[in-house]
Short mmCIF file of C-alpha atoms and ligand atoms in Angstrom, two decimals:
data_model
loop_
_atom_site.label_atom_id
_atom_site.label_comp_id
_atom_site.label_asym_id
_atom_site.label_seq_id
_atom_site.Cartn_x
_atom_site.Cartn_y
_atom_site.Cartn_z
CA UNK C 1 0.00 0.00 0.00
CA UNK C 2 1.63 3.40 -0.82
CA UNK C 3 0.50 5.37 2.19
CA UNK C 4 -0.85 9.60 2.03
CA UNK C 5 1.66 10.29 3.92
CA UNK C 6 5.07 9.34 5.67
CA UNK C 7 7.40 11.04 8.13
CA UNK C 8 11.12 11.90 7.02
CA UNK C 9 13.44 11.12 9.50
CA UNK C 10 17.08 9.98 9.57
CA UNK C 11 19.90 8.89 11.24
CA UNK C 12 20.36 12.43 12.47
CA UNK C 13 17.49 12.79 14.33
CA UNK C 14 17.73 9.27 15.98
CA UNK C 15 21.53 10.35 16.62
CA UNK C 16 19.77 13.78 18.19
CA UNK C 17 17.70 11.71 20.59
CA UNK C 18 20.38 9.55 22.09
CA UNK C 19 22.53 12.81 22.51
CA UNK C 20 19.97 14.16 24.31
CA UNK C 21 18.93 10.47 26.84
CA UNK C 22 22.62 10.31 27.19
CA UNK C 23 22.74 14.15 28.65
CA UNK C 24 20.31 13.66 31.54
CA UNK C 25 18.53 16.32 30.36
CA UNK C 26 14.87 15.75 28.82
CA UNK C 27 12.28 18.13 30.03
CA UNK C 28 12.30 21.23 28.65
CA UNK C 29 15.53 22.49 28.52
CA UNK C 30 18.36 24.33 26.63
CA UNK C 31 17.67 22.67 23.26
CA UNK C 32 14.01 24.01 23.22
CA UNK C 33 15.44 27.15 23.33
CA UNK C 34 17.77 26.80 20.49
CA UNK C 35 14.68 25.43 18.73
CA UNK C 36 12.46 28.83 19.66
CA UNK C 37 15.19 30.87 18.11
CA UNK C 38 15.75 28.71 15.16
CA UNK C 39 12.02 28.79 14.53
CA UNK C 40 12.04 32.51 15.07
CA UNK C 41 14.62 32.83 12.22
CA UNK C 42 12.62 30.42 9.88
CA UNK C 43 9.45 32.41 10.37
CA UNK C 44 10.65 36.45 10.60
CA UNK C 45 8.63 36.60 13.83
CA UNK C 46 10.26 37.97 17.47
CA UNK C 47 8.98 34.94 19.31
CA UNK C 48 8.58 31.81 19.07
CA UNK C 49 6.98 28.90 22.07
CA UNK C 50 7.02 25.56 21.36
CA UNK C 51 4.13 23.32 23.07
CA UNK C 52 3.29 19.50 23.02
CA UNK C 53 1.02 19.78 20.43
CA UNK C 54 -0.58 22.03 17.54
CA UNK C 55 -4.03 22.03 19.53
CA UNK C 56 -2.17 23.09 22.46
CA UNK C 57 -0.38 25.94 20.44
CA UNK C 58 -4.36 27.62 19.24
CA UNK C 59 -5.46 27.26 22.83
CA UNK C 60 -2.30 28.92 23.88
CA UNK C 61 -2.65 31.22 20.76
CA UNK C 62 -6.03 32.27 21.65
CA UNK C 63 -5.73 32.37 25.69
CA UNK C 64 -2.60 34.94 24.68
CA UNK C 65 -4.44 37.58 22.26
CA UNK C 66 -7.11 37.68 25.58
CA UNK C 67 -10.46 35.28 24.07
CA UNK C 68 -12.20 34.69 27.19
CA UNK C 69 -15.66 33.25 27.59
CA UNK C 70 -18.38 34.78 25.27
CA UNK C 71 -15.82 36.25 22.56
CA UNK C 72 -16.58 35.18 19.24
CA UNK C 73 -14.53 34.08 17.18
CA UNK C 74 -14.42 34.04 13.10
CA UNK C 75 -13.65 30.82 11.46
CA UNK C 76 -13.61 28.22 8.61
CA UNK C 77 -16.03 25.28 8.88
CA UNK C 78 -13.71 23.36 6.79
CA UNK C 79 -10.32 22.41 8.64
CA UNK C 80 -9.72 19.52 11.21
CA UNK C 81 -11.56 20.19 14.33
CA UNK C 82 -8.88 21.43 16.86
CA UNK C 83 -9.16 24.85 15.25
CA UNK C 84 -13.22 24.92 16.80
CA UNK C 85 -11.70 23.48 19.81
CA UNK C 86 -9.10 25.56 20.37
CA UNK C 87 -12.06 27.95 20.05
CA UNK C 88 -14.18 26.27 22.89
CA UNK C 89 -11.21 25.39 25.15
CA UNK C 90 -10.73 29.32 25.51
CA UNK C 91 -14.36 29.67 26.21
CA UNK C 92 -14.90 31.77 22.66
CA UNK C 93 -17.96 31.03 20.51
CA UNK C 94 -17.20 29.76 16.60
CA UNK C 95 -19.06 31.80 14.40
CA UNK C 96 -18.59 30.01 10.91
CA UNK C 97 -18.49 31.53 7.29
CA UNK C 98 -17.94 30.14 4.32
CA UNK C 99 -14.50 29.10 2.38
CA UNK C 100 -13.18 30.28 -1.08
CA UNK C 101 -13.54 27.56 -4.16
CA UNK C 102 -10.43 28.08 -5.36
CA UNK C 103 -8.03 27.55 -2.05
CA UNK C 104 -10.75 26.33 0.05
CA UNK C 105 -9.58 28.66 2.55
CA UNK C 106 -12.11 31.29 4.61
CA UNK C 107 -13.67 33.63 2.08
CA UNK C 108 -12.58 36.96 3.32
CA UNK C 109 -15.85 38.63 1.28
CA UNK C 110 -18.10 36.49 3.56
CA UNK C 111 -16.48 37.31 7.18
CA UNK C 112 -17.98 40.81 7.36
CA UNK C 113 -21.09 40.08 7.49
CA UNK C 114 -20.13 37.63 10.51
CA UNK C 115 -18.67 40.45 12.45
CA UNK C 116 -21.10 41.34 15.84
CA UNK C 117 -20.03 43.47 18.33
CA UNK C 118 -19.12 40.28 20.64
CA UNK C 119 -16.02 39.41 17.80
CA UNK C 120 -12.62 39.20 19.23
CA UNK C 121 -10.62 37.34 16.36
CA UNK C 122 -10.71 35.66 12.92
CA UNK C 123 -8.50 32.56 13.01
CA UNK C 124 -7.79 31.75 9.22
CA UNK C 125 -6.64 28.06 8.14
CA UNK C 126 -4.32 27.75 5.91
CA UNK C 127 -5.62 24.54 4.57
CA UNK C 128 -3.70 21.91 2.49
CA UNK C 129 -0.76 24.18 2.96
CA UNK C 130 -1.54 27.65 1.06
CA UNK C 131 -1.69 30.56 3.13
CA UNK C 132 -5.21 32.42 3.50
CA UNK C 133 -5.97 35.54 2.19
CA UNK C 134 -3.88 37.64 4.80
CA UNK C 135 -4.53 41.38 3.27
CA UNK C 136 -8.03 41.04 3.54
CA UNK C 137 -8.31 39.48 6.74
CA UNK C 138 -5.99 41.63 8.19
CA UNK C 139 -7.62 44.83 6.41
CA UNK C 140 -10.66 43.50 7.89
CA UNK C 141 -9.07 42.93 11.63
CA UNK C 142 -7.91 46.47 11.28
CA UNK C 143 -11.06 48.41 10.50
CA UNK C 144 -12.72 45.94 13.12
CA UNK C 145 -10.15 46.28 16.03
CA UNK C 146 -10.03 42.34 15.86
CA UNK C 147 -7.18 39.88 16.41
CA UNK C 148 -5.95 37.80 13.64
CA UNK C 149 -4.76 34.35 14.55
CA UNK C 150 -3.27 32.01 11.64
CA UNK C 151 -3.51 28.27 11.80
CA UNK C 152 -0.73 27.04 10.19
CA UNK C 153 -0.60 23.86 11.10
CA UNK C 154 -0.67 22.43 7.36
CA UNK C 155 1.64 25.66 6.18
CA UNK C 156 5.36 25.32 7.53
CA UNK C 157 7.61 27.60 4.92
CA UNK C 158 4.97 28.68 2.81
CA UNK C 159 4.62 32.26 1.46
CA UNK C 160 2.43 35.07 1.41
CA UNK C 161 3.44 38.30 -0.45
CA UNK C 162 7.67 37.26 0.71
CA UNK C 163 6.52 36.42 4.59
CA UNK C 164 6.75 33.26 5.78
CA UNK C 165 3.90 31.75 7.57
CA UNK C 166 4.10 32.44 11.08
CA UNK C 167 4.72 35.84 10.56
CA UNK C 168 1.34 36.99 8.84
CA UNK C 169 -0.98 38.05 11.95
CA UNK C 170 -0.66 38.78 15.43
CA UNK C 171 -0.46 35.09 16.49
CA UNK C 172 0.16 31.83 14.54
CA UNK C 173 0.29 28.14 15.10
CA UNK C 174 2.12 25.43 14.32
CA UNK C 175 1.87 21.50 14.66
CA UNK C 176 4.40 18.89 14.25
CA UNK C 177 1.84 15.71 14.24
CA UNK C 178 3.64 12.68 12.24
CA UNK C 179 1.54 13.35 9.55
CA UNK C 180 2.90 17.19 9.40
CA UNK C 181 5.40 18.35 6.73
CA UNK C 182 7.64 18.52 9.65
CA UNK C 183 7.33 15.98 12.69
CA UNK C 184 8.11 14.80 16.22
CA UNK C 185 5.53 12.09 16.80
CA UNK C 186 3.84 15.11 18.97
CA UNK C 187 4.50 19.03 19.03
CA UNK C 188 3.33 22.45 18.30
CA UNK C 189 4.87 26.12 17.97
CA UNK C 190 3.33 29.07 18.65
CA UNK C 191 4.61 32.41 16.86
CA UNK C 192 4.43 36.42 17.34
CA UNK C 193 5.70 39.67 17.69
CA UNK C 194 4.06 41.59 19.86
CA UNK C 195 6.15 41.47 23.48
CA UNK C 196 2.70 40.89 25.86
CA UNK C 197 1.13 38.63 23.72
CA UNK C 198 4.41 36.86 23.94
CA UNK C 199 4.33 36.74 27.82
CA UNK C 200 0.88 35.85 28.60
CA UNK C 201 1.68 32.76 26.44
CA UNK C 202 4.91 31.91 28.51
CA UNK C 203 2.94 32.21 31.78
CA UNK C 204 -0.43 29.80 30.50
CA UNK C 205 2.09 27.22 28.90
CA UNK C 206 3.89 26.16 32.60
CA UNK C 207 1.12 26.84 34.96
CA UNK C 208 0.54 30.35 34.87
CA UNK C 209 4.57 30.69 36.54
CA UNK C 210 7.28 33.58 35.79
CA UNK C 211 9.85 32.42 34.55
CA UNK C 212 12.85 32.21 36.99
CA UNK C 213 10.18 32.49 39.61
CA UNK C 214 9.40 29.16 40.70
CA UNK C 215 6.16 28.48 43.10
CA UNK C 216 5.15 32.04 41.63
CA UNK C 217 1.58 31.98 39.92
CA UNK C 218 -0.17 34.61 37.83
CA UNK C 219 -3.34 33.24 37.35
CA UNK C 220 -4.58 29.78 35.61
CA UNK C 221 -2.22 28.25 33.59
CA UNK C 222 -1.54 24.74 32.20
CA UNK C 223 1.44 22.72 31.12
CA UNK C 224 1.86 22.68 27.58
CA UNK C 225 5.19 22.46 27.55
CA UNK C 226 7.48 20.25 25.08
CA UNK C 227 10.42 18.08 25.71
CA UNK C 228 13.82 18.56 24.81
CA UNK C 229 13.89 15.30 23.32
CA UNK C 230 11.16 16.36 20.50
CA UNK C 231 13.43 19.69 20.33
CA UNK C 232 16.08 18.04 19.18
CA UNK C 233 14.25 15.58 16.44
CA UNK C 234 12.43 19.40 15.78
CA UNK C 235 15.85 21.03 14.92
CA UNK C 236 16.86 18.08 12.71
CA UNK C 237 13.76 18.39 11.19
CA UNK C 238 14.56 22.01 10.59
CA UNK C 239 17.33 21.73 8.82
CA UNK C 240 15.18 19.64 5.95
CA UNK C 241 12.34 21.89 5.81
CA UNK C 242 14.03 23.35 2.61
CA UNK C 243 14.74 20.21 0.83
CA UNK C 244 11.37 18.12 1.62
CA UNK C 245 9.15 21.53 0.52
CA UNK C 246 10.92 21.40 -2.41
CA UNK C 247 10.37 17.60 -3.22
CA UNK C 248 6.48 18.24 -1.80
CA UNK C 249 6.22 21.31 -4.74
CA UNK C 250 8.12 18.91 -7.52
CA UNK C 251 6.01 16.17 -6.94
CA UNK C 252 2.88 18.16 -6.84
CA UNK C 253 3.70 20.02 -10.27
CA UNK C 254 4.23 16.41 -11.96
CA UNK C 255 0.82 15.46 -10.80
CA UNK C 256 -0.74 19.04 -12.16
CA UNK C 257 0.93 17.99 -15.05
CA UNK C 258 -0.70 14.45 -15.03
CA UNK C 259 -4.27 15.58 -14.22
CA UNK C 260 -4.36 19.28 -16.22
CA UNK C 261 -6.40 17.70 -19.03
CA UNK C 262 -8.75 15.71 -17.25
CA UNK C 263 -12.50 17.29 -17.44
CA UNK C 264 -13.55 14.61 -14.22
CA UNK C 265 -11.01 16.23 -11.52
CA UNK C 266 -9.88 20.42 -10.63
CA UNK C 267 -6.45 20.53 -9.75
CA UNK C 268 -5.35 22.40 -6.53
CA UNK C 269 -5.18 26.40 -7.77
CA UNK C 270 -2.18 28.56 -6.07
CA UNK C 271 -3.12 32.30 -6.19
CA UNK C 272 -0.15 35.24 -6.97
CA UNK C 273 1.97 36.11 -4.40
CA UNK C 274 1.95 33.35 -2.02
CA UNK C 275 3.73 29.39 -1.93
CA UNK C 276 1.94 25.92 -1.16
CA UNK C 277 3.67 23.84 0.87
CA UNK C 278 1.25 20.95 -0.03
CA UNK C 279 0.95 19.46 3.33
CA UNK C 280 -2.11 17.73 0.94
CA UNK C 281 -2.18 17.50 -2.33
CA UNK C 282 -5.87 17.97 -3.15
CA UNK C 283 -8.11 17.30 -6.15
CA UNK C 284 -11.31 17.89 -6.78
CA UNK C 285 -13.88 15.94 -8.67
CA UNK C 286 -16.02 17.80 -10.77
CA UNK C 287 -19.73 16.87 -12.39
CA UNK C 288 -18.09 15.60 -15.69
CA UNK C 289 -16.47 12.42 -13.27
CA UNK C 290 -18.28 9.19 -14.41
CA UNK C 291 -16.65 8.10 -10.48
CA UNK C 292 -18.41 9.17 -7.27
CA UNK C 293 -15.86 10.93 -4.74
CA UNK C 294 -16.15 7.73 -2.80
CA UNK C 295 -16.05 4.66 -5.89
CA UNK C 296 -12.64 6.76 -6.90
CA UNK C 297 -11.43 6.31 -3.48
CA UNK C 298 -12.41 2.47 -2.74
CA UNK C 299 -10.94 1.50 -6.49
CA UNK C 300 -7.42 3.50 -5.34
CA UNK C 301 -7.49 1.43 -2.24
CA UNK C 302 -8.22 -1.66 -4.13
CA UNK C 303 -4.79 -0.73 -6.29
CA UNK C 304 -2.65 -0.60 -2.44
CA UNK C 305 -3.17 3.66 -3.26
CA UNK C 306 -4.42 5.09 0.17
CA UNK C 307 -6.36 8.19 -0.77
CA UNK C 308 -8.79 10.33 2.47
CA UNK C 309 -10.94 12.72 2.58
CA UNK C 310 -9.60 16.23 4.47
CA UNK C 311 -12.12 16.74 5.61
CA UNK C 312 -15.76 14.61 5.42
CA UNK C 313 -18.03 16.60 7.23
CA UNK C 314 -18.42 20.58 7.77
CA UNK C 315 -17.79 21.14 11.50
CA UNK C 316 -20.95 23.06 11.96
CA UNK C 317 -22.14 19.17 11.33
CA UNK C 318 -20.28 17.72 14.21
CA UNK C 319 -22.83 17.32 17.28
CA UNK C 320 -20.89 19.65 19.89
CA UNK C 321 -20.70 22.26 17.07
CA UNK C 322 -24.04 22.32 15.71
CA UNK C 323 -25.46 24.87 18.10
CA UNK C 324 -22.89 27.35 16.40
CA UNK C 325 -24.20 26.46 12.65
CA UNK C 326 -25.57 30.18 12.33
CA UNK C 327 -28.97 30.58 10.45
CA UNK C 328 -27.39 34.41 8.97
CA UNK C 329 -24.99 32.46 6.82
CA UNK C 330 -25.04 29.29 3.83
CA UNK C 331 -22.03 27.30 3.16
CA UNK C 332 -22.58 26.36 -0.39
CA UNK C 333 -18.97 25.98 -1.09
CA UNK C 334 -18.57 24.11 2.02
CA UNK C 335 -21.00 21.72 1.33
CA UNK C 336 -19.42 21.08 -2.14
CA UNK C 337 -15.88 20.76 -1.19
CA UNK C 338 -17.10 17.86 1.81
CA UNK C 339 -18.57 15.79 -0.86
CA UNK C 340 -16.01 15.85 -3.38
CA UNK C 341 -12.61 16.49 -2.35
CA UNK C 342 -9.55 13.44 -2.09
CA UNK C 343 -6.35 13.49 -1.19
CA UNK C 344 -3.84 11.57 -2.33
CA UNK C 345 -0.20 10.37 -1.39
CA UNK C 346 2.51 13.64 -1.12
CA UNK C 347 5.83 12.54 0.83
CA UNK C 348 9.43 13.72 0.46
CA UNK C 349 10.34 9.45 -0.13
CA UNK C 350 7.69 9.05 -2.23
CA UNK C 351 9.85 7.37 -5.18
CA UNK C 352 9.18 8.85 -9.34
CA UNK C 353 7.88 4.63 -9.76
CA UNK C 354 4.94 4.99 -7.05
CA UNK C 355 4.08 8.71 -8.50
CA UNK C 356 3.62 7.30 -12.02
CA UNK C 357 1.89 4.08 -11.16
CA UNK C 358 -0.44 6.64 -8.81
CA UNK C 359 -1.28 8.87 -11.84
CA UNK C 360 -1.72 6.26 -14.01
CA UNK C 361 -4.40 4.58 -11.56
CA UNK C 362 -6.48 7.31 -10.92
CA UNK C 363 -6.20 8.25 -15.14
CA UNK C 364 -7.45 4.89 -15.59
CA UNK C 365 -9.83 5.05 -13.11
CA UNK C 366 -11.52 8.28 -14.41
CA UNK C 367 -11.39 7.64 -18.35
C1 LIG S 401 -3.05 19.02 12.70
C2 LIG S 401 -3.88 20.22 12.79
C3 LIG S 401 -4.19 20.84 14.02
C4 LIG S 401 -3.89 20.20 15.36
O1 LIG S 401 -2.60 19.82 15.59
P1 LIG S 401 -2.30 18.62 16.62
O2 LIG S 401 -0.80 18.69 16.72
O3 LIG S 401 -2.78 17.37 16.00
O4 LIG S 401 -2.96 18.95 17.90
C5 LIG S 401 -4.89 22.02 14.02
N1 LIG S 401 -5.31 22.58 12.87
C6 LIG S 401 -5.06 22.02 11.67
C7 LIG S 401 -5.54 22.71 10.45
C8 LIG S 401 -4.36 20.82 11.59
O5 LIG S 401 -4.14 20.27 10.39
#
């Protein structure tokens, strides 16, 4: 079976581990510094907190810009559902809009009419890996007095207008899931610029403590913080983001190649000035397929092809969310994109042999 996805990892970052065991030292330490600052150079932002995981880093994310119970908060129904949890776990309300057909990311036209006079923050997604529409959100923010929070847990290294994701809006996110372009088993960053922002998050990831001032509390806090041993794998990881975004883009333009002329599938759309880091690649069948979403999907798996579904159901769907699903707005695109969009496999190792017996497949499959 030739898997959607599959971590990179070396020698190096088993090497990094064992360095680390051998050094008594495995809480976090020295080397999740180094990591902050070398994250903070990746990105262009002044800060950067690593956590245990990319949930972990919204909740922070959110707790830090000052959501507290009752805030609303602006959002995509179509993203994995930590980004609505983060949302709860703060105590904010989701107030969904609809996405754009072309990225699948929130439509910035349709968030206006979302704003009340309860809205805190938008937090955009940038799904797949393409950054959201960041001048119009932040435009928006601006005239609005809102906070802009990016999720980029799909979007390490991408770019929007020369920025690097991370360094967009007041606050962004990060995850290092093993599915993730880049991977620990378990971890999350959080990024910004703006100095209190920055310290509220240090207190609410150990506990609510100073640091340097041990037994020292400034209100509720939790422990979200990382180990040194992910650190280490982290900063290994780091120093491949270049090479496996570059083999994610290469093997995504062959299969834009592949699939251009096909009238049965849409091919994932980049718009000017920004990068996708393809965390997915994402195709989209259209009305002229003679395959449901689903029968392309079961015959790839039949062929040892894994292909999924990001993601199957609008969160305004989900049973805790449905009390959110706001009569004031429709999610045609939404609804769309849930019922025909697959995913198939994108790795750094995936070899040129499995790409072309993949394209072939799903050519065959379609024709
Ligand atoms: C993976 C992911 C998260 C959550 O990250 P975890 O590390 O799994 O907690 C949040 N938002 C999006 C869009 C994601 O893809």
């Amino acid at each position: 079976m030739i898997p959607i996805s599959k971590p990179y990892i070396g020698q190096q970052e088993i090497n990094a581990v064992v360095k680390v065991l051998r050094s008594g030292q495995i809480a976090q330490g020295p080397r999740t510094v180094e990591l902050e600052k070398k994250f903070t150079k990746l990105c262009g932002s002044k800060y950067a907190i690593a956590v245990t995981n990319g949930t972990a880093a919204l909740h922070l994310a959110l707790h830090a810009i000052g959501i507290r119970p009752g805030d609303e908060v602006v959002t995509t129904p179509f993203t994995f559902i930590a980004t609505a949890n983060a949302i709860l776990m703060a105590g904010g309300v989701p107030v969904f809009v609809d996405i754009d057909e072309e990225t699948y990311n929130i439509d910035p036209k349709q968030i206006e009419k979302a704003i009340t006079k309860k809205t805190k923050a938008i937090v955009a997604v940038d799904l797949y890996g393409q950054p959201a529409d960041y001048q119009e959100i932040n435009a928006l923010a601006k005239k609005y007095q809102l906070y802009v929070v990016e999720d980029a847990a799909q979007s390490i290294n991408a770019d929007y207008k020369n920025k690097k994701t991370g360094n967009l809006t007041d606050v962004a996110s990060f995850s290092f899931y093993a599915t993730k372009n880049i991977t620990c088993g378990e971890g999350g960053m959080v990024t910004m610029s703006n100095r209190e922002v920055y310290d509220r998050a240090v207190l609410f990831r150990n506990h609510g403590m100073p640091p340097g001032k041990r037994y020292t509390y400034i209100g509720l806090g939790y422990n979200y913080r990382i180990s040194d041993i992910m650190s280490v794998i982290l900063m290994e990881q780091l120093k491949r983001l270049d090479k496996i975004t570059a083999k994610r883009q290469a093997i995504a333009e062959q299969y834009n190649k592949a699939f251009n002329t096909l009238k049965s599938v849409k091919i994932p759309s980049v718009k000017k000035k920004r990068s996708h880091g393809y965390h997915q690649y994402t195709l989209q069948l259209t009305e002229q397929s003679s395959l449901s979403r689903d029968q392309l999907i079961n015959y790839l798996l039949k062929h040892d092809i894994q292909a999924n579904i990001y993601y199957p159901q609008p969160l305004y769907e989900i049973d805790h969310l449905k009390k959110f699903n706001s009569k004031a707005q429709s999610f045609p695109v939404t609804e769309k994109a849930v019922k025909s969009v697959v995913s198939i496999p994108i790795y750094p190792e995936l070899s040129a042999k499995d790409q072309l017996y993949i394209q072939k497949t799903i050519i065959k499959a379609l024709s």
